[in-house]
Amino acid sequence: MRGDILIVDDEKGMCEVLAEGLGKRGFRVVWEVTGEAALARLGEADFDVVVTDLNMRGINGFDVCERIVANRPELPVVIITAFASLESAITAIRTGAYG
């Protein structure tokens, strides 16, 4: 086993695709479809990295990242999005996303 990954994306299909691909590469993957559920899951289990979508209903990827960095600064957070811009990349790094 390579490590434990928490995926956060409000599209269940994307979670499943990422989980399948990463699982085939030897990672243990858990996924949640809301930022709130992902933050709760972090209180229950340890992960080696969190991969979160940027644009989600409720708590977005920036908020997820900020909360994780505030409570567990050693845990890398990777923000993914289909709607990338220079501004969102800069904001992601400023919130503590893995760069």
PDB file of C-alpha atoms in Angstrom:
ATOM      1  CA  MET A   1       0.000   0.000   0.000  1.00  0.00           C
ATOM      2  CA  ARG A   2       1.423   3.380  -1.024  1.00  0.00           C
ATOM      3  CA  GLY A   3      -0.632   5.678   1.184  1.00  0.00           C
ATOM      4  CA  ASP A   4      -4.059   6.922   2.158  1.00  0.00           C
ATOM      5  CA  ILE A   5      -5.790   9.590   0.087  1.00  0.00           C
ATOM      6  CA  LEU A   6      -8.971  11.515   0.845  1.00  0.00           C
ATOM      7  CA  ILE A   7     -10.725  12.794  -2.280  1.00  0.00           C
ATOM      8  CA  VAL A   8     -13.323  15.569  -2.026  1.00  0.00           C
ATOM      9  CA  ASP A   9     -15.501  16.352  -5.028  1.00  0.00           C
ATOM     10  CA  ASP A  10     -19.201  17.113  -5.264  1.00  0.00           C
ATOM     11  CA  GLU A  11     -19.442  14.970  -8.393  1.00  0.00           C
ATOM     12  CA  LYS A  12     -19.683  11.340  -7.324  1.00  0.00           C
ATOM     13  CA  GLY A  13     -18.555  10.156 -10.751  1.00  0.00           C
ATOM     14  CA  MET A  14     -15.303  12.102 -10.481  1.00  0.00           C
ATOM     15  CA  CYS A  15     -14.668  10.622  -7.034  1.00  0.00           C
ATOM     16  CA  GLU A  16     -15.174   7.145  -8.426  1.00  0.00           C
ATOM     17  CA  VAL A  17     -12.866   7.715 -11.397  1.00  0.00           C
ATOM     18  CA  LEU A  18     -10.087   9.150  -9.230  1.00  0.00           C
ATOM     19  CA  ALA A  19     -10.508   6.415  -6.623  1.00  0.00           C
ATOM     20  CA  GLU A  20     -10.329   3.686  -9.234  1.00  0.00           C
ATOM     21  CA  GLY A  21      -7.228   5.107 -10.906  1.00  0.00           C
ATOM     22  CA  LEU A  22      -5.386   5.726  -7.651  1.00  0.00           C
ATOM     23  CA  GLY A  23      -6.501   2.390  -6.234  1.00  0.00           C
ATOM     24  CA  LYS A  24      -4.970   0.598  -9.217  1.00  0.00           C
ATOM     25  CA  ARG A  25      -1.686   2.288  -8.339  1.00  0.00           C
ATOM     26  CA  GLY A  26      -1.714   0.939  -4.807  1.00  0.00           C
ATOM     27  CA  PHE A  27      -3.280   3.810  -2.872  1.00  0.00           C
ATOM     28  CA  ARG A  28      -6.086   3.366  -0.340  1.00  0.00           C
ATOM     29  CA  VAL A  29      -8.710   5.917  -1.307  1.00  0.00           C
ATOM     30  CA  VAL A  30     -11.682   7.288   0.601  1.00  0.00           C
ATOM     31  CA  TRP A  31     -13.935   9.931  -0.921  1.00  0.00           C
ATOM     32  CA  GLU A  32     -16.590  12.371   0.171  1.00  0.00           C
ATOM     33  CA  VAL A  33     -18.949  14.543  -1.884  1.00  0.00           C
ATOM     34  CA  THR A  34     -19.019  17.558   0.444  1.00  0.00           C
ATOM     35  CA  GLY A  35     -16.377  19.611   2.162  1.00  0.00           C
ATOM     36  CA  GLU A  36     -18.238  19.227   5.439  1.00  0.00           C
ATOM     37  CA  ALA A  37     -18.175  15.427   5.227  1.00  0.00           C
ATOM     38  CA  ALA A  38     -14.496  15.444   4.287  1.00  0.00           C
ATOM     39  CA  LEU A  39     -13.573  17.594   7.277  1.00  0.00           C
ATOM     40  CA  ALA A  40     -15.553  15.255   9.535  1.00  0.00           C
ATOM     41  CA  ARG A  41     -13.748  12.254   8.010  1.00  0.00           C
ATOM     42  CA  LEU A  42     -10.406  13.887   8.819  1.00  0.00           C
ATOM     43  CA  GLY A  43     -11.434  13.816  12.456  1.00  0.00           C
ATOM     44  CA  GLU A  44     -11.952  10.054  12.255  1.00  0.00           C
ATOM     45  CA  ALA A  45      -8.960   8.835  10.233  1.00  0.00           C
ATOM     46  CA  ASP A  46      -5.447   9.774   9.155  1.00  0.00           C
ATOM     47  CA  PHE A  47      -4.576  10.450   5.531  1.00  0.00           C
ATOM     48  CA  ASP A  48      -1.330  11.117   3.702  1.00  0.00           C
ATOM     49  CA  VAL A  49      -2.843  13.650   1.296  1.00  0.00           C
ATOM     50  CA  VAL A  50      -6.171  15.324   0.534  1.00  0.00           C
ATOM     51  CA  VAL A  51      -7.232  15.997  -3.057  1.00  0.00           C
ATOM     52  CA  THR A  52     -10.129  18.430  -3.267  1.00  0.00           C
ATOM     53  CA  ASP A  53     -12.114  19.972  -6.072  1.00  0.00           C
ATOM     54  CA  LEU A  54     -12.207  23.755  -6.047  1.00  0.00           C
ATOM     55  CA  ASN A  55     -15.795  24.476  -7.061  1.00  0.00           C
ATOM     56  CA  MET A  56     -18.222  22.710  -4.736  1.00  0.00           C
ATOM     57  CA  ARG A  57     -21.515  23.633  -3.140  1.00  0.00           C
ATOM     58  CA  GLY A  58     -21.210  24.615   0.523  1.00  0.00           C
ATOM     59  CA  ILE A  59     -17.593  24.548   1.636  1.00  0.00           C
ATOM     60  CA  ASN A  60     -15.412  25.008  -1.462  1.00  0.00           C
ATOM     61  CA  GLY A  61     -11.885  23.708  -2.027  1.00  0.00           C
ATOM     62  CA  PHE A  62     -10.228  26.887  -0.730  1.00  0.00           C
ATOM     63  CA  ASP A  63     -12.199  26.600   2.514  1.00  0.00           C
ATOM     64  CA  VAL A  64     -11.355  22.898   2.865  1.00  0.00           C
ATOM     65  CA  CYS A  65      -7.681  23.700   2.342  1.00  0.00           C
ATOM     66  CA  GLU A  66      -7.657  26.591   4.821  1.00  0.00           C
ATOM     67  CA  ARG A  67      -9.312  24.496   7.529  1.00  0.00           C
ATOM     68  CA  ILE A  68      -6.936  21.584   7.027  1.00  0.00           C
ATOM     69  CA  VAL A  69      -3.850  23.804   7.029  1.00  0.00           C
ATOM     70  CA  ALA A  70      -5.052  25.509  10.217  1.00  0.00           C
ATOM     71  CA  ASN A  71      -5.514  22.190  12.041  1.00  0.00           C
ATOM     72  CA  ARG A  72      -3.042  19.838  10.371  1.00  0.00           C
ATOM     73  CA  PRO A  73      -0.368  21.887   8.576  1.00  0.00           C
ATOM     74  CA  GLU A  74       1.713  18.782   7.845  1.00  0.00           C
ATOM     75  CA  LEU A  75      -1.075  17.275   5.693  1.00  0.00           C
ATOM     76  CA  PRO A  76      -0.623  18.158   1.986  1.00  0.00           C
ATOM     77  CA  VAL A  77      -3.731  19.420   0.193  1.00  0.00           C
ATOM     78  CA  VAL A  78      -3.958  19.335  -3.606  1.00  0.00           C
ATOM     79  CA  ILE A  79      -6.687  21.453  -5.202  1.00  0.00           C
ATOM     80  CA  ILE A  80      -8.017  20.350  -8.592  1.00  0.00           C
ATOM     81  CA  THR A  81     -10.435  22.125 -10.899  1.00  0.00           C
ATOM     82  CA  ALA A  82     -11.768  22.069 -14.428  1.00  0.00           C
ATOM     83  CA  PHE A  83     -11.954  25.876 -14.332  1.00  0.00           C
ATOM     84  CA  ALA A  84      -8.369  26.907 -13.654  1.00  0.00           C
ATOM     85  CA  SER A  85      -7.133  30.472 -13.787  1.00  0.00           C
ATOM     86  CA  LEU A  86      -3.985  32.228 -12.662  1.00  0.00           C
ATOM     87  CA  GLU A  87      -5.997  33.917  -9.904  1.00  0.00           C
ATOM     88  CA  SER A  88      -7.337  30.617  -8.565  1.00  0.00           C
ATOM     89  CA  ALA A  89      -3.845  29.085  -8.656  1.00  0.00           C
ATOM     90  CA  ILE A  90      -2.444  31.989  -6.654  1.00  0.00           C
ATOM     91  CA  THR A  91      -5.320  31.806  -4.163  1.00  0.00           C
ATOM     92  CA  ALA A  92      -4.820  28.042  -3.786  1.00  0.00           C
ATOM     93  CA  ILE A  93      -1.143  28.477  -2.927  1.00  0.00           C
ATOM     94  CA  ARG A  94      -1.945  31.311  -0.526  1.00  0.00           C
ATOM     95  CA  THR A  95      -4.477  29.114   1.297  1.00  0.00           C
ATOM     96  CA  GLY A  96      -1.766  26.500   1.777  1.00  0.00           C
ATOM     97  CA  ALA A  97      -2.370  24.082  -1.078  1.00  0.00           C
ATOM     98  CA  TYR A  98       0.559  21.914  -2.050  1.00  0.00           C
ATOM     99  CA  GLY A  99       2.546  23.734  -4.711  1.00  0.00           C
TER     100      GLY A  99
END
